[in-house]
CSV table of C-alpha atoms and ligand atoms in Angstrom, one decimal:
chain,number,residue,atom,x,y,z
N,1190,MET,CA,0.0,0.0,0.0
N,1191,LYS,CA,1.5,3.4,-1.1
N,1192,ILE,CA,0.1,6.7,0.1
N,1193,MET,CA,1.3,10.2,-0.9
N,1194,SER,CA,1.1,13.2,1.5
N,1195,ILE,CA,0.8,16.5,-0.2
N,1196,ASN,CA,1.3,20.0,1.1
N,1197,ALA,CA,0.4,22.6,-1.6
N,1198,GLY,CA,1.4,26.2,-1.0
N,1199,SER,CA,0.6,29.2,-3.1
N,1200,SER,CA,3.8,28.7,-5.2
N,1201,SER,CA,5.0,25.3,-4.0
N,1202,LEU,CA,4.1,21.7,-3.7
N,1203,LYS,CA,5.7,19.3,-1.2
N,1204,PHE,CA,5.2,15.6,-1.4
N,1205,SER,CA,6.1,12.4,0.5
N,1206,LEU,CA,5.4,9.0,-0.8
N,1207,PHE,CA,5.0,6.3,1.9
N,1208,ASP,CA,5.1,2.6,1.9
N,1209,MET,CA,2.5,2.0,4.6
N,1210,GLU,CA,3.5,-1.5,5.4
N,1211,THR,CA,6.7,-0.2,6.9
N,1212,GLU,CA,5.6,3.5,7.3
N,1213,THR,CA,8.8,4.6,5.5
N,1214,SER,CA,9.1,7.4,3.0
N,1215,ILE,CA,10.1,6.0,-0.4
N,1216,ALA,CA,10.5,9.4,-2.0
N,1217,SER,CA,9.9,13.0,-1.0
N,1218,GLY,CA,10.5,16.4,-2.6
N,1219,LEU,CA,9.5,19.9,-3.3
N,1220,PHE,CA,8.4,21.9,-6.4
N,1221,GLU,CA,9.1,25.6,-5.8
N,1222,ARG,CA,8.4,28.9,-7.4
N,1223,ILE,CA,5.4,27.7,-9.3
N,1224,GLY,CA,4.1,30.5,-11.5
N,1225,ILE,CA,7.3,32.5,-11.2
N,1226,GLU,CA,10.7,32.5,-12.9
N,1227,LYS,CA,13.4,30.0,-12.0
N,1228,SER,CA,10.9,27.3,-10.9
N,1229,ASN,CA,12.5,24.1,-9.9
N,1230,TYR,CA,12.0,20.7,-8.2
N,1231,LYS,CA,14.0,18.5,-5.9
N,1232,ILE,CA,13.3,14.8,-5.4
N,1233,LYS,CA,15.0,12.5,-2.9
N,1234,TYR,CA,14.7,8.8,-3.1
N,1235,GLN,CA,16.8,5.7,-2.2
N,1236,GLY,CA,19.7,7.9,-1.0
N,1237,THR,CA,19.8,9.9,-4.2
N,1238,LYS,CA,18.8,13.5,-4.7
N,1239,ILE,CA,17.9,15.1,-8.1
N,1240,GLU,CA,17.4,18.8,-8.7
N,1241,GLN,CA,16.3,20.6,-11.8
N,1242,GLU,CA,15.2,24.0,-13.0
N,1243,VAL,CA,12.1,23.6,-15.1
N,1244,PRO,CA,9.2,25.9,-16.1
N,1245,LEU,CA,6.2,25.3,-13.8
N,1246,GLU,CA,3.3,27.6,-14.8
N,1247,THR,CA,0.7,25.9,-12.6
N,1248,HIS,CA,0.3,23.3,-9.9
N,1249,ALA,CA,-0.9,20.9,-12.6
N,1250,ASP,CA,2.5,21.2,-14.3
N,1251,ALA,CA,4.2,20.3,-11.0
N,1252,VAL,CA,1.8,17.3,-10.6
N,1253,ASP,CA,2.5,16.2,-14.2
N,1254,ILE,CA,6.3,16.2,-13.7
N,1255,LEU,CA,6.1,14.6,-10.3
N,1256,LEU,CA,4.0,11.7,-11.5
N,1257,LYS,CA,6.2,11.2,-14.6
N,1258,LYS,CA,9.4,11.3,-12.5
N,1259,LEU,CA,8.1,8.7,-10.0
N,1260,VAL,CA,7.8,6.2,-12.8
N,1261,GLU,CA,10.8,7.3,-14.8
N,1262,LEU,CA,13.1,7.0,-11.7
N,1263,ASN,CA,11.6,3.6,-10.9
N,1264,ILE,CA,10.3,4.8,-7.6
N,1265,ILE,CA,7.1,3.0,-8.5
N,1266,ALA,CA,6.5,0.8,-11.5
N,1267,SER,CA,3.3,2.5,-12.5
N,1268,LEU,CA,0.9,5.1,-11.2
N,1269,ASP,CA,-1.5,2.4,-10.2
N,1270,GLU,CA,0.7,1.8,-7.2
N,1271,ILE,CA,-0.5,5.1,-5.7
N,1272,ASP,CA,-3.4,3.9,-3.5
N,1273,ALA,CA,-4.4,7.3,-2.1
N,1274,ILE,CA,-3.4,10.9,-1.6
N,1275,GLY,CA,-3.7,13.0,1.6
N,1276,HIS,CA,-3.7,16.7,1.4
N,1277,ARG,CA,-2.5,18.9,4.3
N,1278,VAL,CA,-5.0,21.8,4.7
N,1279,ALA,CA,-4.2,24.9,6.8
N,1280,HIS,CA,-7.7,25.8,7.8
N,1281,GLY,CA,-10.8,23.6,8.2
N,1282,GLY,CA,-12.6,26.3,10.4
N,1283,ASP,CA,-15.0,24.7,12.8
N,1284,LEU,CA,-16.4,22.5,10.1
N,1285,TYR,CA,-13.7,19.8,10.2
N,1286,LYS,CA,-12.9,18.1,13.5
N,1287,SER,CA,-11.0,15.3,11.8
N,1288,SER,CA,-9.5,14.2,8.5
N,1289,VAL,CA,-12.1,13.3,5.8
N,1290,LEU,CA,-12.4,11.9,2.3
N,1291,ILE,CA,-12.6,14.6,-0.4
N,1292,THR,CA,-15.9,15.3,-2.0
N,1293,GLU,CA,-17.1,18.3,-4.0
N,1294,LYS,CA,-18.6,19.7,-0.8
N,1295,VAL,CA,-15.2,19.5,1.0
N,1296,VAL,CA,-13.6,21.5,-1.8
N,1297,ASP,CA,-16.4,24.0,-1.7
N,1298,ASP,CA,-15.9,24.4,2.1
N,1299,LEU,CA,-12.2,25.0,1.6
N,1300,VAL,CA,-13.0,27.7,-0.9
N,1301,ASN,CA,-15.5,29.3,1.5
N,1302,LEU,CA,-13.0,29.2,4.3
N,1303,LYS,CA,-10.5,31.2,2.3
N,1304,ASP,CA,-10.9,34.3,4.5
N,1305,PHE,CA,-9.4,32.4,7.4
N,1306,ALA,CA,-6.3,31.3,5.4
N,1307,PRO,CA,-6.1,33.5,2.3
N,1308,LEU,CA,-2.7,32.3,1.2
N,1309,HIS,CA,-3.1,28.6,2.0
N,1310,ASN,CA,-6.7,27.4,1.3
N,1311,PRO,CA,-6.9,28.5,-2.3
N,1312,ALA,CA,-3.5,26.9,-2.9
N,1313,HIS,CA,-4.6,23.6,-1.4
N,1314,VAL,CA,-7.6,23.6,-3.7
N,1315,LEU,CA,-5.2,24.1,-6.7
N,1316,GLY,CA,-3.3,21.1,-5.5
N,1317,ILE,CA,-6.4,19.0,-5.0
N,1318,ARG,CA,-7.7,19.9,-8.5
N,1319,ALA,CA,-4.4,19.1,-10.1
N,1320,PHE,CA,-4.3,15.6,-8.6
N,1321,GLN,CA,-8.0,15.0,-9.3
N,1322,GLN,CA,-7.3,15.7,-13.0
N,1323,ALA,CA,-4.2,13.6,-13.1
N,1324,LEU,CA,-5.4,10.7,-11.0
N,1325,PRO,CA,-9.2,10.8,-11.2
N,1326,ASN,CA,-9.8,7.4,-9.6
N,1327,VAL,CA,-7.4,7.7,-6.7
N,1328,PRO,CA,-9.2,8.4,-3.3
N,1329,MET,CA,-8.0,11.6,-1.6
N,1330,THR,CA,-8.4,13.1,1.8
N,1331,ILE,CA,-7.9,16.4,3.6
N,1332,VAL,CA,-6.0,16.6,6.9
N,1333,PRO,CA,-6.8,20.0,8.4
N,1334,ASP,CA,-4.2,21.6,10.6
N,1335,THR,CA,-7.0,23.0,12.8
N,1336,ALA,CA,-8.8,19.8,13.3
N,1337,PHE,CA,-6.9,18.6,16.5
N,1338,HIS,CA,-7.7,21.8,18.2
N,1339,GLN,CA,-11.5,21.5,17.8
N,1340,THR,CA,-11.7,19.8,21.2
N,1341,MET,CA,-11.0,23.2,23.0
N,1342,ASP,CA,-13.9,24.2,25.1
N,1343,GLU,CA,-15.9,27.4,24.7
N,1344,VAL,CA,-14.1,29.2,27.5
N,1345,THR,CA,-10.8,28.5,25.7
N,1346,TYR,CA,-11.7,29.3,22.1
N,1347,MET,CA,-13.9,32.4,22.7
N,1348,TYR,CA,-12.2,35.9,22.8
N,1349,PRO,CA,-13.7,38.4,25.2
N,1350,VAL,CA,-14.9,40.7,22.4
N,1351,PRO,CA,-18.4,41.6,21.3
N,1352,TYR,CA,-20.3,38.3,20.9
N,1353,GLU,CA,-21.5,39.2,17.4
N,1354,TRP,CA,-17.8,38.9,16.2
N,1355,TYR,CA,-18.2,35.2,16.9
N,1356,SER,CA,-21.8,34.7,15.9
N,1357,GLU,CA,-21.6,36.8,12.7
N,1358,TYR,CA,-18.0,36.4,11.6
N,1359,LYS,CA,-16.7,33.3,13.5
N,1360,VAL,CA,-14.0,35.2,15.3
N,1361,ARG,CA,-12.6,32.6,17.7
N,1362,LYS,CA,-9.4,30.7,18.5
N,1363,TYR,CA,-8.7,28.0,15.9
N,1364,GLY,CA,-5.0,27.2,16.5
N,1365,ALA,CA,-2.6,25.7,14.0
N,1366,HIS,CA,0.1,23.0,13.7
N,1367,GLY,CA,-2.6,20.6,14.9
N,1368,THR,CA,-1.2,17.7,12.8
N,1369,SER,CA,2.2,18.0,14.4
N,1370,HIS,CA,0.8,18.3,17.9
N,1371,ARG,CA,-1.4,15.2,17.4
N,1372,TYR,CA,1.5,13.3,15.9
N,1373,ILE,CA,3.5,14.0,19.1
N,1374,ALA,CA,0.6,13.2,21.4
N,1375,GLU,CA,0.0,9.9,19.6
N,1376,THR,CA,3.7,9.0,19.5
N,1377,LEU,CA,4.2,9.7,23.2
N,1378,ALA,CA,1.0,7.7,24.2
N,1379,GLU,CA,2.2,4.7,22.0
N,1380,LYS,CA,5.9,4.7,23.1
N,1381,LEU,CA,5.1,5.2,26.8
N,1382,GLY,CA,2.1,2.9,26.7
N,1383,ARG,CA,-0.2,5.5,28.4
N,1384,ASN,CA,-3.4,7.3,27.1
N,1385,ASP,CA,-3.8,9.4,30.2
N,1386,LEU,CA,-1.0,11.8,29.8
N,1387,ARG,CA,-0.9,15.6,30.5
N,1388,ILE,CA,1.4,16.8,27.8
N,1389,ILE,CA,2.7,20.4,27.1
N,1390,ASN,CA,4.1,20.1,23.5
N,1391,CYS,CA,6.4,22.9,22.2
N,1392,HIS,CA,6.5,23.0,18.4
N,1393,LEU,CA,9.3,25.4,18.0
N,1394,GLY,CA,10.2,26.0,14.3
N,1395,ASN,CA,10.2,29.1,12.2
N,1396,GLY,CA,6.6,29.1,13.1
N,1397,GLY,CA,5.9,28.0,16.7
N,1398,SER,CA,3.0,27.0,18.9
N,1399,ILE,CA,2.6,25.4,22.2
N,1400,THR,CA,-0.3,23.0,23.0
N,1401,ALA,CA,-1.7,21.7,26.2
N,1402,ILE,CA,-3.0,18.1,25.7
N,1403,LYS,CA,-4.9,15.9,28.1
N,1404,ASP,CA,-5.8,12.2,27.4
N,1405,GLY,CA,-4.8,12.7,23.8
N,1406,LYS,CA,-7.0,15.8,23.2
N,1407,CYS,CA,-6.1,19.4,22.8
N,1408,VAL,CA,-7.2,21.5,25.8
N,1409,ASP,CA,-5.6,24.8,24.7
N,1410,THR,CA,-3.1,26.1,22.1
N,1411,SER,CA,-1.1,29.3,21.7
N,1412,MET,CA,-2.0,30.2,18.1
N,1413,GLY,CA,-5.3,31.9,17.8
N,1414,PHE,CA,-7.7,33.1,15.2
N,1415,THR,CA,-4.6,33.0,12.9
N,1416,PRO,CA,-1.1,31.6,13.3
N,1417,LEU,CA,0.2,35.1,14.2
N,1418,ALA,CA,-0.8,34.7,17.8
N,1419,GLY,CA,1.0,33.0,20.7
N,1420,ILE,CA,4.8,32.8,21.2
N,1421,MET,CA,7.3,34.9,19.5
N,1422,MET,CA,8.5,33.2,16.2
N,1423,GLY,CA,11.1,33.6,13.4
N,1424,THR,CA,9.4,36.5,11.8
N,1425,ARG,CA,6.0,36.7,13.6
N,1426,SER,CA,5.4,38.7,16.7
N,1427,GLY,CA,3.1,36.4,18.5
N,1428,ASP,CA,0.8,38.1,21.1
N,1429,ILE,CA,0.9,41.9,21.2
N,1430,ASP,CA,-1.5,44.6,22.4
N,1431,PRO,CA,-3.8,45.2,19.4
N,1432,SER,CA,-3.7,49.0,20.0
N,1433,ILE,CA,-0.2,49.0,18.6
N,1434,ILE,CA,-1.7,48.5,15.2
N,1435,PRO,CA,-3.6,51.7,14.6
N,1436,TYR,CA,-0.9,53.7,16.5
N,1437,VAL,CA,1.8,52.5,14.0
N,1438,MET,CA,-0.6,52.8,11.1
N,1439,GLU,CA,-0.9,56.5,11.8
N,1440,LYS,CA,2.8,57.0,12.5
N,1441,GLU,CA,4.0,55.2,9.3
N,1442,GLY,CA,1.1,56.0,7.0
N,1443,LYS,CA,0.4,52.3,6.5
N,1444,ASN,CA,-2.9,50.5,6.2
N,1445,ALA,CA,-3.9,47.6,8.4
N,1446,SER,CA,-2.8,44.8,6.0
N,1447,GLU,CA,0.7,46.4,5.7
N,1448,ILE,CA,1.0,46.4,9.5
N,1449,ILE,CA,-0.2,42.8,9.7
N,1450,SER,CA,2.4,41.9,7.1
N,1451,ASP,CA,5.1,43.6,9.3
N,1452,LEU,CA,3.8,41.5,12.2
N,1453,ASN,CA,4.0,38.3,10.1
N,1454,LYS,CA,7.2,38.9,8.2
N,1455,LYS,CA,9.3,41.5,9.9
N,1456,SER,CA,8.8,40.7,13.6
N,1457,GLY,CA,9.9,38.0,16.0
N,1458,PHE,CA,13.6,37.1,15.9
N,1459,LEU,CA,14.1,39.1,12.8
N,1460,GLY,CA,12.4,42.2,14.2
N,1461,LEU,CA,14.0,42.3,17.6
N,1462,SER,CA,17.5,41.2,16.6
N,1463,CYS,CA,17.7,43.3,13.4
N,1464,TYR,CA,19.9,40.4,12.3
N,1465,SER,CA,18.1,37.2,11.3
N,1466,SER,CA,14.9,35.1,11.6
N,1467,ASP,CA,16.9,31.9,12.1
N,1468,ALA,CA,17.5,30.6,15.6
N,1469,ARG,CA,21.1,29.5,14.7
N,1470,ASP,CA,22.0,33.0,13.6
N,1471,ILE,CA,20.5,34.5,16.7
N,1472,LEU,CA,22.7,32.2,18.9
N,1473,ASP,CA,25.7,33.0,16.6
N,1474,GLY,CA,24.9,36.7,17.1
N,1475,VAL,CA,24.8,36.3,20.9
N,1476,SER,CA,28.2,34.6,20.9
N,1477,LYS,CA,29.5,37.6,18.9
N,1478,GLY,CA,28.2,40.0,21.5
N,1479,LEU,CA,25.3,41.4,19.6
N,1480,GLU,CA,23.0,42.9,22.2
N,1481,LYS,CA,19.8,42.8,20.0
N,1482,CYS,CA,20.4,39.1,19.3
N,1483,TYR,CA,20.6,38.6,23.1
N,1484,LEU,CA,17.3,40.5,23.5
N,1485,ALA,CA,15.7,38.3,20.8
N,1486,GLN,CA,16.9,35.1,22.4
N,1487,GLU,CA,15.7,36.1,25.9
N,1488,LYS,CA,12.3,37.3,24.6
N,1489,PHE,CA,11.7,34.1,22.8
N,1490,VAL,CA,12.6,32.0,25.8
N,1491,ARG,CA,10.4,34.2,28.0
N,1492,THR,CA,7.3,33.8,25.7
N,1493,VAL,CA,7.8,30.0,25.6
N,1494,VAL,CA,8.2,29.7,29.3
N,1495,ASN,CA,5.2,31.9,30.0
N,1496,TYR,CA,3.0,29.6,27.9
N,1497,ILE,CA,4.4,26.5,29.5
N,1498,ALA,CA,3.8,27.9,32.9
N,1499,SER,CA,0.2,28.8,32.1
N,1500,TYR,CA,-0.6,25.4,30.6
N,1501,TYR,CA,1.0,23.7,33.6
N,1502,VAL,CA,-1.7,25.4,35.7
N,1503,LEU,CA,-4.4,24.7,33.2
N,1504,LEU,CA,-3.6,21.0,33.1
N,1505,GLY,CA,-3.3,20.8,36.9
N,1506,GLY,CA,0.3,19.7,36.5
N,1507,CYS,CA,2.1,18.0,33.7
N,1508,ASP,CA,3.5,14.5,32.9
N,1509,ILE,CA,5.5,15.3,29.8
N,1510,LEU,CA,7.0,18.5,28.4
N,1511,CYS,CA,8.0,17.8,24.8
N,1512,PHE,CA,10.1,19.7,22.3
N,1513,THR,CA,9.7,19.3,18.5
N,1514,ALA,CA,10.3,21.0,15.1
N,1515,GLY,CA,13.5,22.7,13.9
N,1516,ILE,CA,14.5,24.5,17.1
N,1517,GLY,CA,12.8,22.0,19.5
N,1518,GLU,CA,14.5,19.0,17.9
N,1519,ASN,CA,17.9,20.5,17.2
N,1520,SER,CA,18.7,23.5,19.4
N,1521,ILE,CA,20.5,22.2,22.5
N,1522,PRO,CA,21.0,25.7,23.8
N,1523,PHE,CA,17.5,26.9,23.4
N,1524,ARG,CA,16.1,23.7,25.1
N,1525,MET,CA,18.5,24.3,28.0
N,1526,LYS,CA,17.6,28.0,28.4
N,1527,ILE,CA,13.9,27.1,28.4
N,1528,VAL,CA,14.1,24.2,30.8
N,1529,GLU,CA,16.4,26.1,33.2
N,1530,LYS,CA,13.7,28.7,33.6
N,1531,LEU,CA,11.3,26.0,34.8
N,1532,ALA,CA,13.3,25.1,37.9
N,1533,CYS,CA,10.7,26.4,40.3
N,1534,LEU,CA,8.3,23.7,39.0
N,1535,GLY,CA,10.9,21.0,39.8
N,1536,ILE,CA,11.6,20.5,36.2
N,1537,LYS,CA,15.3,19.6,35.8
N,1538,LEU,CA,17.5,19.0,32.7
N,1539,ASP,CA,20.1,16.3,32.3
N,1540,VAL,CA,22.8,18.2,30.4
N,1541,ASP,CA,24.3,15.0,28.8
N,1542,ARG,CA,20.9,13.7,27.7
N,1543,ASN,CA,20.2,17.2,26.2
N,1544,ASN,CA,23.3,16.8,24.0
N,1545,THR,CA,21.8,13.8,22.2
N,1546,ARG,CA,21.5,14.2,18.5
N,1547,ASP,CA,19.8,12.4,15.6
N,1548,LEU,CA,17.3,10.3,17.5
N,1549,ASP,CA,13.5,10.3,16.8
N,1550,MET,CA,12.7,10.4,20.5
N,1551,PHE,CA,14.8,10.9,23.6
N,1552,LYS,CA,14.5,12.0,27.2
N,1553,ILE,CA,16.4,15.1,28.3
N,1554,SER,CA,15.2,15.5,31.9
N,1555,SER,CA,17.1,14.1,34.9
N,1556,ASP,CA,15.7,11.2,36.8
N,1557,ASP,CA,14.6,13.4,39.7
N,1558,SER,CA,12.8,15.9,37.5
N,1559,SER,CA,9.1,16.5,38.5
N,1560,VAL,CA,8.2,16.3,34.8
N,1561,ASP,CA,9.7,14.0,32.1
N,1562,VAL,CA,11.0,16.2,29.3
N,1563,TYR,CA,11.3,14.6,25.9
N,1564,VAL,CA,12.4,15.6,22.4
N,1565,VAL,CA,10.3,13.9,19.7
N,1566,ALA,CA,10.9,14.4,15.9
N,1567,THR,CA,7.6,15.5,14.4
N,1568,ASN,CA,6.3,13.8,11.2
N,1569,GLU,CA,3.2,15.5,9.9
N,1570,GLU,CA,3.5,13.8,6.5
N,1571,LEU,CA,3.3,10.4,8.1
N,1572,LEU,CA,0.2,11.3,10.1
N,1573,ILE,CA,-1.4,12.5,6.9
N,1574,ALA,CA,-0.7,9.2,5.3
N,1575,ARG,CA,-1.9,7.3,8.3
N,1576,ASP,CA,-5.2,9.2,8.4
N,1577,THR,CA,-5.6,8.6,4.7
N,1578,LEU,CA,-5.0,4.9,5.0
N,1579,GLU,CA,-7.6,4.7,7.8
N,1580,LEU,CA,-10.2,6.6,5.8
N,1581,ILE,CA,-9.8,4.5,2.7
N,1582,SER,CA,-9.7,1.2,4.6
Y,2530,LIG,P1,11.3,24.5,11.0
Y,2530,LIG,O1,10.4,25.6,10.7
Y,2530,LIG,O2,10.7,23.4,11.9
Y,2530,LIG,O3,12.1,24.0,9.8
Y,2530,LIG,O4,12.5,25.1,12.0
Y,2530,LIG,C1,13.3,26.2,11.5
Y,2530,LIG,C2,14.1,26.7,12.7
Y,2530,LIG,O5,14.8,25.6,13.3
Y,2530,LIG,C3,15.1,27.8,12.4
Y,2530,LIG,O6,15.0,28.9,13.3
Y,2530,LIG,C4,16.4,27.1,12.5
Y,2530,LIG,O7,17.4,28.0,12.9
Y,2530,LIG,C5,16.1,26.1,13.6
Y,2530,LIG,N1,17.1,25.0,13.5
Y,2530,LIG,C6,17.2,24.0,12.6
Y,2530,LIG,N2,18.3,23.3,12.9
Y,2530,LIG,C7,18.9,23.8,14.0
Y,2530,LIG,C8,20.0,23.4,14.8
Y,2530,LIG,N3,20.8,22.4,14.4
Y,2530,LIG,N4,20.3,24.2,15.8
Y,2530,LIG,C9,19.5,25.3,16.1
Y,2530,LIG,N5,18.4,25.6,15.5
Y,2530,LIG,C10,18.1,24.9,14.4
C-alpha cells in the first residue's frame, strides 16, 4: 500500500510517498516557485537527490512532472501503485474536527474558508484539483491543521470581544500545527504505553506553537484566530497589544494589511534582533556579543516559558514536556535555556541527555525531575498518510 502526502502552498508543492507496510518514506520532494521564474524541483529517493530548474506555470505542471518522475526514476512501476493521496490543509474552520475523504462539498468548504487562510486554502484547492485531474480514480483526503484543536472548550476558544464577532464572523481561536501536535501526542502515548498523559508540547520551528494536551486531546493552544498569535516566532510577533496596530498605522502612514504583514514577516527574531529570523544565527549573534540578538533570544525563551507555565496550571500539573520541530528537535542551547527557567516547578534538565542528536525520540530531563522532558521528531506527513489509510480502509 502506497500513500502520498501533499502540502500545496501558493507557489510550492511538497510531497512524501510512503510505503504504509513499513511506514517509511520511499520518496519526497519539493516543487518551488510555481508560476514565477526559476521554478524548480528536488526529489529525494533511495539515498539519491535530483534537482532541476524547469518551467512550472501551474500546480498541474508540477503534478505532471512529479507523476512522470516517480515512474521514470523507478520509484514506482506505474501510477496504479499510488493507492491514495492525503492533502494537508491549513484551515478547516469549525467544520472539520478530523480528516475526511474529499468530495465536491469538501472542496467548496475549503474555498468558503479562504478568509481564514487567504494564502493557503486557495493553494490547497489548486493542489487537489491538479491531482484530481491527473489521477481521477485515486481516493483523496484532507487533513486540516486546525482539526486537532477542535476539542478546545468554549471558554478557551472564545475571545472576550463583542459576541457578534463570533456569531456573525466566526472570530474565535482555531489554532494551527494541529497535525504536528497530534503526531507528538499519539507517539508519546504509544511509546510510553499511556493514554492518560498531560502533555505540554512545544512545536518550535520558524513558526511556533505550544499546545496543552490531556488524554490525547487538545485543551488549549497558543496560536489563535490566525497563526500570528502566541509565542514569538522567526518573523512573527506572537501576542501583542492590538492598540499598537492603529498607532503604528498612523505613525507610518500604512494600512492595516501592511502592518499585519510587518507583524507576520518582519517581527519575531528578525524584528527584535535586526539580524536574522533563524535561531542558529541568533545564537551566533549572541556569541559575537550582539546585544539585540541577546534580547531576541531572551524574549523568545520568555514567551515560551510563559505559555508552558500557564498550561502547567491549566492541566493541573504535567506528565510530559515535549520539544519538537526545527528549534525543538535540534537546538541544544534553546532547550537548555527554556528548561532552566522551569526550575521552580521542579523540572530539571540532564545536560548530557540534552546533548543527544539524531534520534527520533529521547528524554532530556534528569531522573529526579518532576516532569519528564522529551524531544520527539515530528512527522506531519506520516500522520497525513496514516489518516488517509484509515479513511480508505
Ligand atoms: P522548522 O520551521 O521546523 O524547519 O524550523 C526552523 C528553525 O529551526 C530555524 O529557526 C532554525 O534555525 C532552527 N534549527 C534548525 N536546525 C537547527 C539546529 N541544528 N540548531 C539550532 N536551530 C536549528
